[in-house]
Short mmCIF file of C-alpha atoms and ligand atoms in Angstrom, two decimals:
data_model
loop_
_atom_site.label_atom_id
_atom_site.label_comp_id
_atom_site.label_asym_id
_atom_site.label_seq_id
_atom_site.Cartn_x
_atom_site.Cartn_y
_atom_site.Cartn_z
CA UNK A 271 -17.09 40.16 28.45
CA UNK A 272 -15.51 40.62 24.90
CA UNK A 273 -17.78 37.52 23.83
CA UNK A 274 -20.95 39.50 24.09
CA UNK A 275 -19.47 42.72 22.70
CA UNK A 276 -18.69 40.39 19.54
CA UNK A 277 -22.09 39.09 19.75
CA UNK A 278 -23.50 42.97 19.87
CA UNK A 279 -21.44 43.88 17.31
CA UNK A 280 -22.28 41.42 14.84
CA UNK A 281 -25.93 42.24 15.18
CA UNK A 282 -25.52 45.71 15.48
CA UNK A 283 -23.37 46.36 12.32
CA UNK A 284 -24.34 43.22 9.72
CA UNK A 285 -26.16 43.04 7.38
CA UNK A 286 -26.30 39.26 7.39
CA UNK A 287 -28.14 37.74 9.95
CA UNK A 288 -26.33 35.41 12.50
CA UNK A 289 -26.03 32.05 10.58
CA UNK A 290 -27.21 28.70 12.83
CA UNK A 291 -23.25 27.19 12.94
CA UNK A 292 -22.28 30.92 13.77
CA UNK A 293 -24.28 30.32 16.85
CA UNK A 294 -23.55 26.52 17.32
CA UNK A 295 -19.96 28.26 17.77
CA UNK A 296 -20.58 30.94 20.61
CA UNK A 297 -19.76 28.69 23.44
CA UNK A 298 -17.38 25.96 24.25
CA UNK A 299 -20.57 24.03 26.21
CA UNK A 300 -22.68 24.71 22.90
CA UNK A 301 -19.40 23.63 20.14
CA UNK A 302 -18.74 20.33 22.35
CA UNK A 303 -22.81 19.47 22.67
CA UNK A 304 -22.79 20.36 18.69
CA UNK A 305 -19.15 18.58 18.20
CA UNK A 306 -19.80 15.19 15.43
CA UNK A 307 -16.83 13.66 16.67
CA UNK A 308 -15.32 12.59 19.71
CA UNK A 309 -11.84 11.02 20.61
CA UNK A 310 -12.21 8.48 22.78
CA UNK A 311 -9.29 6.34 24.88
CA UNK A 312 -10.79 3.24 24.38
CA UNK A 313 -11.11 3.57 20.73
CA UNK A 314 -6.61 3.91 20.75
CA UNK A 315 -4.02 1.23 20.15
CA UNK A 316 -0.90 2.14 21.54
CA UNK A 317 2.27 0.67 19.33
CA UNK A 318 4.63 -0.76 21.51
CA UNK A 319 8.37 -1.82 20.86
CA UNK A 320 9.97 -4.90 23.02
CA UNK A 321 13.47 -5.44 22.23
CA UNK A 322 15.52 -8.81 23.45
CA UNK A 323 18.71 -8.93 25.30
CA UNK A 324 18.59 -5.41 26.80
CA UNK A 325 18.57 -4.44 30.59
CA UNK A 326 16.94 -1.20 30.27
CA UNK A 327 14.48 0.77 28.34
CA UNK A 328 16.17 2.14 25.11
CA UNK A 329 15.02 5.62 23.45
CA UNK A 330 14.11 5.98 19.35
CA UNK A 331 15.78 9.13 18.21
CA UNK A 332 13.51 9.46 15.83
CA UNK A 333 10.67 8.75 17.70
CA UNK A 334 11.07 11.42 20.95
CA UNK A 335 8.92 9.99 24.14
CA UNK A 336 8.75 5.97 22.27
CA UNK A 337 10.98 3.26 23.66
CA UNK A 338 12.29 -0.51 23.02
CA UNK A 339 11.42 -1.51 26.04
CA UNK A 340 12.47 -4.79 28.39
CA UNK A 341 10.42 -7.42 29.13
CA UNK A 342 9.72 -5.60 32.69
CA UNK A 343 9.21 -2.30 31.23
CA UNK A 344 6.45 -3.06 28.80
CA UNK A 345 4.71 -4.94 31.72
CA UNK A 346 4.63 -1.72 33.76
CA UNK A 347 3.79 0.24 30.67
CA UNK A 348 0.99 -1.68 29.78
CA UNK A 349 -0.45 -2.00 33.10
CA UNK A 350 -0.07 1.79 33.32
CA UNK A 351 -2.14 1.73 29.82
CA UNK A 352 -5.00 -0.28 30.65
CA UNK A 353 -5.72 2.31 34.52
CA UNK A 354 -5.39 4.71 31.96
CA UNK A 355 -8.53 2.96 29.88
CA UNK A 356 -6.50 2.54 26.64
CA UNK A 357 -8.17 0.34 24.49
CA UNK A 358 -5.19 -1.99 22.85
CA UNK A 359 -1.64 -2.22 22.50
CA UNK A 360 0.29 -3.47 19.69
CA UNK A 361 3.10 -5.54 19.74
CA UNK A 362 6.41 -5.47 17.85
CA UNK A 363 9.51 -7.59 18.58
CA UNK A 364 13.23 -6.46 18.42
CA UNK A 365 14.78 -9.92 18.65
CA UNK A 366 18.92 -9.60 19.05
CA UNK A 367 19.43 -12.47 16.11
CA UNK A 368 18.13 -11.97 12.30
CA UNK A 369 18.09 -14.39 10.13
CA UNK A 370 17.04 -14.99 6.36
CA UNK A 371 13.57 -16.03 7.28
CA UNK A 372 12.43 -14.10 10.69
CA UNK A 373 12.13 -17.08 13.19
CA UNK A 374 12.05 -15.43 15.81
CA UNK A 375 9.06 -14.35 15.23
CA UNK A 376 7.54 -17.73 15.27
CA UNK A 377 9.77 -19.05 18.17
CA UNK A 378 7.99 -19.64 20.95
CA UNK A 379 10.93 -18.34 23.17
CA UNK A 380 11.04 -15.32 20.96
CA UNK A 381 10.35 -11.92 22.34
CA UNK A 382 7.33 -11.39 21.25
CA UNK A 383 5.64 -14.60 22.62
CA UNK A 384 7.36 -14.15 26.15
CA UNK A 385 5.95 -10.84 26.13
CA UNK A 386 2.49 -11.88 25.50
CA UNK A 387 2.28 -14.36 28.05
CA UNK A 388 3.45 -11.64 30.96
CA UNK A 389 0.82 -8.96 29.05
CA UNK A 390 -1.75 -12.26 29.41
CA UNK A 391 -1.02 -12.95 32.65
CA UNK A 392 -1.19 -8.74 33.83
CA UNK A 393 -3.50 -7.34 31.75
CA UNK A 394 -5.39 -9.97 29.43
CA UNK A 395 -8.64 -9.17 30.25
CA UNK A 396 -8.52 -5.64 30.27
CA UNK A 397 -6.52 -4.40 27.40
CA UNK A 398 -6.98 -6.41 23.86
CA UNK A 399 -3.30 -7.35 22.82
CA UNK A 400 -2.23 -7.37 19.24
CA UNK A 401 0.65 -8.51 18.12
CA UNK A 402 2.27 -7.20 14.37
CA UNK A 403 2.24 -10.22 12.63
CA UNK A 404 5.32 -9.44 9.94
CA UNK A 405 9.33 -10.89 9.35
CA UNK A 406 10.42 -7.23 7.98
CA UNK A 407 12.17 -6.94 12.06
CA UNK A 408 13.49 -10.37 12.21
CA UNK A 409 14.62 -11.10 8.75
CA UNK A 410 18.73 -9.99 8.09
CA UNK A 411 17.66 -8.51 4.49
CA UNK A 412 14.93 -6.47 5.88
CA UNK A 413 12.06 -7.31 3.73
CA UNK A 414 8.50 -8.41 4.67
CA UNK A 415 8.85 -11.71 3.74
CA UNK A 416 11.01 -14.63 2.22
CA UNK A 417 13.36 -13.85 -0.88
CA UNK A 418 13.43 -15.87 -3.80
CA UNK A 419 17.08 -15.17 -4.48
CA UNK A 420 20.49 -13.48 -2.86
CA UNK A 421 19.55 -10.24 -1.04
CA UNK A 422 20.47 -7.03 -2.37
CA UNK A 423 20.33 -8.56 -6.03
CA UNK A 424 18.37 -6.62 -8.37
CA UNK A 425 16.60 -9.44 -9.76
CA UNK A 426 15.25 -10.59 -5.91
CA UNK A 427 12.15 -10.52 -4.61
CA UNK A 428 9.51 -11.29 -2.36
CA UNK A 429 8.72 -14.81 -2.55
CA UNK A 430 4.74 -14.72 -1.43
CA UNK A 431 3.73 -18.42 -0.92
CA UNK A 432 6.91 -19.27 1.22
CA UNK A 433 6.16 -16.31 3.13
CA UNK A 434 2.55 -17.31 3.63
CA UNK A 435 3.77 -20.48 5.42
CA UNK A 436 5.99 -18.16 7.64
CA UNK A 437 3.11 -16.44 8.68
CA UNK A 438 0.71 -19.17 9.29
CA UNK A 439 3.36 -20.21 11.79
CA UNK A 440 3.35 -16.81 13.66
CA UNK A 441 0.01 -16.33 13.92
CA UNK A 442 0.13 -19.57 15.93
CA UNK A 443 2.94 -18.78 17.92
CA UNK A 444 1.33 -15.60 19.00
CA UNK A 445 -2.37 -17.09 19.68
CA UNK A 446 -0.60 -19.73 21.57
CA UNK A 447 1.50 -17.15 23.85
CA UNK A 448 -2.37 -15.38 23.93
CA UNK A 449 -2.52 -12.56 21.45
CA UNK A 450 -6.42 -11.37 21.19
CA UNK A 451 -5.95 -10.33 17.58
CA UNK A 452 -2.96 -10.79 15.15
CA UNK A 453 -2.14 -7.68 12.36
CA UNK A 454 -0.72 -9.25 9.59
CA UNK A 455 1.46 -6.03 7.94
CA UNK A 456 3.63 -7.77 5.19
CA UNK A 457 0.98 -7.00 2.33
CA UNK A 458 1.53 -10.89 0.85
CA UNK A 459 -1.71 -11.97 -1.25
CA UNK A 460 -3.28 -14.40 0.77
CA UNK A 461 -1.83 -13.87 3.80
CA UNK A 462 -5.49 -13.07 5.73
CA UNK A 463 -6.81 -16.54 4.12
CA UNK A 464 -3.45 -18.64 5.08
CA UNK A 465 -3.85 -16.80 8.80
CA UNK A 466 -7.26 -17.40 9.40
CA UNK A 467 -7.07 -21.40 8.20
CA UNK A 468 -4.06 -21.62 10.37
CA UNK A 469 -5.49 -20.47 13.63
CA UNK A 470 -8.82 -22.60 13.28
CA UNK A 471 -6.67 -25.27 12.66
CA UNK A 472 -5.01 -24.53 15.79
CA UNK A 473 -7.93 -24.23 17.39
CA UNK A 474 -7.41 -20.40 18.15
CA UNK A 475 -11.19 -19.43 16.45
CA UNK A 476 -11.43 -16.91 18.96
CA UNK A 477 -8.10 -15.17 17.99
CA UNK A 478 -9.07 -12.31 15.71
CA UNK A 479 -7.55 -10.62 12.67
CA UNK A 480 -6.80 -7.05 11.81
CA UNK A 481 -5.74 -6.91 8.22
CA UNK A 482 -3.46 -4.04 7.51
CA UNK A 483 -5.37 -4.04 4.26
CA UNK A 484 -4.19 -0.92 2.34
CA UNK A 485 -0.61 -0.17 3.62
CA UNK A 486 0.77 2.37 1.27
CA UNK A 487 4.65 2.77 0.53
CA UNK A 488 5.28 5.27 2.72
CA UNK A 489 7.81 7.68 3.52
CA UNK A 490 6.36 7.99 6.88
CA UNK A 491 7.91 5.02 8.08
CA UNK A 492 10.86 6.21 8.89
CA UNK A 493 11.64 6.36 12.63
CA UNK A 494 9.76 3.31 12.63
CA UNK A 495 12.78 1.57 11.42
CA UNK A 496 15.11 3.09 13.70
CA UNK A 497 12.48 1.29 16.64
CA UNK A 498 13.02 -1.94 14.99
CA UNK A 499 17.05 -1.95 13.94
CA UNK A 500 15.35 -2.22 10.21
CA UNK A 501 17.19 -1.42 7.02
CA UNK A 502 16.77 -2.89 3.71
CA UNK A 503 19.83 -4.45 2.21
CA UNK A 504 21.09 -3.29 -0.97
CA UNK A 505 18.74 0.14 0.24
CA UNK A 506 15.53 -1.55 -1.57
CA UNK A 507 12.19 -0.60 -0.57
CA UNK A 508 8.76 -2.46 -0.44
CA UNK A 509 7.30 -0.90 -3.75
CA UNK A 510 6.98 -4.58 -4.70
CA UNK A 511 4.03 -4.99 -2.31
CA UNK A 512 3.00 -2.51 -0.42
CA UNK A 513 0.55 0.14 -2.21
CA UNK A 514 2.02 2.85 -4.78
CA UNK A 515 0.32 6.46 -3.27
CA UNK A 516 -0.88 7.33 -6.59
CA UNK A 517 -3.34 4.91 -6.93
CA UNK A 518 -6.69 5.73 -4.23
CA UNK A 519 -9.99 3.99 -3.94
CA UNK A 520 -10.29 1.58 -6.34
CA UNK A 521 -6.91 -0.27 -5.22
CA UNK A 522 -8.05 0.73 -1.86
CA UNK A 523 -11.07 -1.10 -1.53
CA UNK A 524 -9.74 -3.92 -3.65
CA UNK A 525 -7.23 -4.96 -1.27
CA UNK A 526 -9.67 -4.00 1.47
CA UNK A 527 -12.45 -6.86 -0.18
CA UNK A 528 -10.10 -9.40 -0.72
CA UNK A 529 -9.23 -8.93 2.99
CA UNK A 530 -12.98 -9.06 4.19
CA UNK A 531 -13.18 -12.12 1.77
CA UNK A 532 -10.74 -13.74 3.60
CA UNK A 533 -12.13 -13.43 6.93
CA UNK A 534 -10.53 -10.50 8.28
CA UNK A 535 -12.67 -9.34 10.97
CA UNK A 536 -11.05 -5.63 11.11
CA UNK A 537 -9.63 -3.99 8.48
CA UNK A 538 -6.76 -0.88 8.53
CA UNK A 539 -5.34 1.79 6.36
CA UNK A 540 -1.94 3.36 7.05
CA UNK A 541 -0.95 6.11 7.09
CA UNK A 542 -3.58 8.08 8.32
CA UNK A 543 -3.75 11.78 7.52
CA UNK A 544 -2.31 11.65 3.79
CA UNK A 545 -5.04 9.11 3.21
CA UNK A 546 -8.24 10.51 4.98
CA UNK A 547 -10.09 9.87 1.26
CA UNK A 548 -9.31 6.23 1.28
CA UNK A 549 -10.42 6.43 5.41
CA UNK A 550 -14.08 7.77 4.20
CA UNK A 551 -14.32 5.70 1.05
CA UNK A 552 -13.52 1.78 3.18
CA UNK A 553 -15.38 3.36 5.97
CA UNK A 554 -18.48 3.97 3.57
CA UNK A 555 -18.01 0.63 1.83
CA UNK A 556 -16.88 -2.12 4.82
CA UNK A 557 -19.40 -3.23 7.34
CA UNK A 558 -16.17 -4.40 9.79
CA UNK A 559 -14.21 -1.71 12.45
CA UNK A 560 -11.74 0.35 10.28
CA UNK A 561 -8.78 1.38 12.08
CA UNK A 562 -6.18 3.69 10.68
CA UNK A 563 -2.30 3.68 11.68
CA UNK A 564 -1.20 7.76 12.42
CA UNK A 565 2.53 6.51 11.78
CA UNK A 566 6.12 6.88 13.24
CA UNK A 567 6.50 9.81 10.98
CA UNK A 568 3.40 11.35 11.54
CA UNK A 569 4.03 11.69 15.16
CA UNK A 570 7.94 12.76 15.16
CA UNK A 571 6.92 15.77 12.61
CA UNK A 572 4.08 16.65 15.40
CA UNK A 573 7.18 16.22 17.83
CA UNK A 574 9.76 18.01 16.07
CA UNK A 575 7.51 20.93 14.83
CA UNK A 576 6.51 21.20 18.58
CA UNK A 577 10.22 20.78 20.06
CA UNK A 578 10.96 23.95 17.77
CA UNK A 579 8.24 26.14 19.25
CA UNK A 580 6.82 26.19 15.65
CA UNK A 581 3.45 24.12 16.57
CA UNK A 582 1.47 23.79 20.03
CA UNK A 583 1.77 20.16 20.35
CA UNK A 584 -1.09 19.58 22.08
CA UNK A 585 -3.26 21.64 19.81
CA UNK A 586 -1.99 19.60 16.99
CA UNK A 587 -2.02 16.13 18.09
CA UNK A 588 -5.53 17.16 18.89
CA UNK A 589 -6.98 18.03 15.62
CA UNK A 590 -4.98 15.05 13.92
CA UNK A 591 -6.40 12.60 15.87
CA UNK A 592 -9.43 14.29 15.47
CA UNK A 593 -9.46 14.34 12.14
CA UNK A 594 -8.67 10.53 11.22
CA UNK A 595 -11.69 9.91 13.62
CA UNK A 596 -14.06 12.11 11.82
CA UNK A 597 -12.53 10.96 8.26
CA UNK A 598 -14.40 7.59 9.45
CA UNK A 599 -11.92 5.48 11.46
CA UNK A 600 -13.14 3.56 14.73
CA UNK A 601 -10.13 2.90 15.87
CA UNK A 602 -6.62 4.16 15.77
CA UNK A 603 -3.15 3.13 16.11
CA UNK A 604 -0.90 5.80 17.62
CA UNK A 605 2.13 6.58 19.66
CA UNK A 606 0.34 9.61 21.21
CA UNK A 607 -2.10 7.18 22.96
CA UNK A 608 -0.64 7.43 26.23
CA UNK A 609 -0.62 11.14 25.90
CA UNK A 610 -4.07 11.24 25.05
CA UNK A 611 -5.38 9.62 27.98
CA UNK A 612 -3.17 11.48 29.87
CA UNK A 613 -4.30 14.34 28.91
CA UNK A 614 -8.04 13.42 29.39
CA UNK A 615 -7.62 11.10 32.49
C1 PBG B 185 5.87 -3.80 9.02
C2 PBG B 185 5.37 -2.55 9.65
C3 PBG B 185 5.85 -1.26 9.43
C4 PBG B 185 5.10 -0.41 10.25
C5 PBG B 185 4.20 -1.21 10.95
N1 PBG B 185 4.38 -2.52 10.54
C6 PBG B 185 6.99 -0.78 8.61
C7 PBG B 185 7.00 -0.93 7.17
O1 PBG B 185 6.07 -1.39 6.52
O2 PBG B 185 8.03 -0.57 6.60
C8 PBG B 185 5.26 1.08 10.32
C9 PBG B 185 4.64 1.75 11.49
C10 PBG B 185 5.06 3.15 11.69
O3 PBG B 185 5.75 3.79 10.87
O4 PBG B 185 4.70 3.69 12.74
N2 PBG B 185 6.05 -4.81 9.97
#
């Protein structure tokens, strides 16, 4: 038993006595019954990709393991989701046109709402379905929202009022094709406010809103826009609104207020694990579920790292998870969900 020779030893030859989380630590029955945190499946959102106009499931590069799937696919998937007791899914559309002002995304024929009634119909009371409320996938320029001028030209940018309206009509079309909660990601000012008036005017009170309230500009976003045929024309970026990682709390929780303000009934920080302080700071200043979005890029470097033999993956995904849970977040959005519950089915 080399565990109680280690135990012998240490009394036998310290000087220190054993310290109380020194003992907490002997067992694995003692370090779970002592453990603060605990993953949980029904505390994951599982990102999902639904792509128009294809016959069968496509792979991400980028993204080993996550697909664009069909319409039938993502019904199996999801179904397979909610036996496995995953908590949510969350939507994103691939629609095969793009035009200068994302309407597909508020067509009710558009991928997205099709999708949400099958998910409705299968699933609807056991999984909560979100759908990514954002035109960055369906607009031709790439950006977030509507452009005040040509694409690609210097002096362009977002145009935040016209790309309220856009929104306000989304959040309709999804609520009407029975989303449970829309996550508006486009960081416009406003856009909670303009969302929430929309869907009570709709009569869709029930229909609930996760604010991605502090989205950073983030590297780690990469694969991501492989999933949704993204690029920015003219190779911009969204420095214009999303967050600059410099800046922490106090933008943080500015955002995050103005969210709350607005009626946002959850709010979300993303990325996750470069931005466990802003995690612990909303979590200690919000009275609302915090979720936190462990990214596209977050998960391929866990991939690729593994796929090398340079990580365990399963060790790692482990303590990341782990770690965005214990920095404060209730819920999380990642594409290791299904792995997850696999793993503790
Ligand atoms: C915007 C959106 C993005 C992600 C979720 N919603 C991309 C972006 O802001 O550029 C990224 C998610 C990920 O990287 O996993 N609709």
């Amino acid at each position: 038993m080399p565990r109680r020779l280690r135990i012998r030893c240490v009394l036998v030859t310290g000087n220190f006595p054993v310290s109380r989380p020194r003992r907490l630590r002997s067992s694995a029955p003692l370090r779970d019954l002592a453990a603060e945190t605990q993953l949980d499946v029904r505390h994951l959102v599982a990102p999902l990709f639904v792509r128009e106009g294809i016959d069968a499931p496509q792979p991400i590069a980028s993204l080993p393991g996550v697909v664009q799937h069909t319409r039938a696919s993502l019904r199996d998937e999801v179904r397979q989701l909610a036996d496995l007791g995953v908590g949510a899914i969350m939507l994103f559309g691939v629609p095969s046109i793009k035009d200068s002002i994302g309407s597909g995304a508020f067509d009710p024929e558009g991928i997205v709402q099709l999708s949400l009634r099958d998910l409705a119909d299968d699933v609807g009371d056991r999984v909560v379905l979100m759908a990514d409320l954002c035109v960055d996938e369906y607009t031709d320029h790439g950006h977030c929202g509507i452009l005040d001028g040509p694409a690609g030209d210097p002096h362009t940018s977002v145009d935040n009022d016209a790309t309220l309206d856009v929104y306000a009509r989304i959040a309709i079309a999804q609520a009407n094709a029975g989303a449970h909660v829309v996550a508006p990601s486009g960081m416009m000012d406003g856009q909670v406010g303009a969302i929430r008036a929309a869907l009570d005017g709709a009569g869709h009170s029930n229909v609930g809103i996760l604010a991605y309230s502090a989205k950073y500009a983030s590297g780690l976003y990469g694969p991501f826009r492989d999933a949704v045929d993204c690029a920015i024309v003219g190779g911009g970026d969204r420095k214009a609104y999303q967050q600059d990682w410099r800046n922490g709390v106090r933008e943080a929780l500015a955002e995050v207020q103005a969210d709350i303000d607005q009626g946002a009934d959850m709010v979300m920080v993303k990325p996750a694990l470069a931005y466990l302080d802003i995690i612990a700071a909303v979590r200690a200043q919000v009275n609302v579920p915090l979720a936190a979005y462990h990214v596209s890029g977050e998960y391929s470097m866990i991939k690729a790292a593994a796929a090398n033999g340079w990580i365990d993956h399963d060790a790692v995904a482990t303590e990341h998870l782990t770690a965005i849970k214990r920095a404060g977040a209730d819920v999380i959005l990642t594409y290791l969900a299904r792995w997850f519950a696999e793993a503790h089915a």
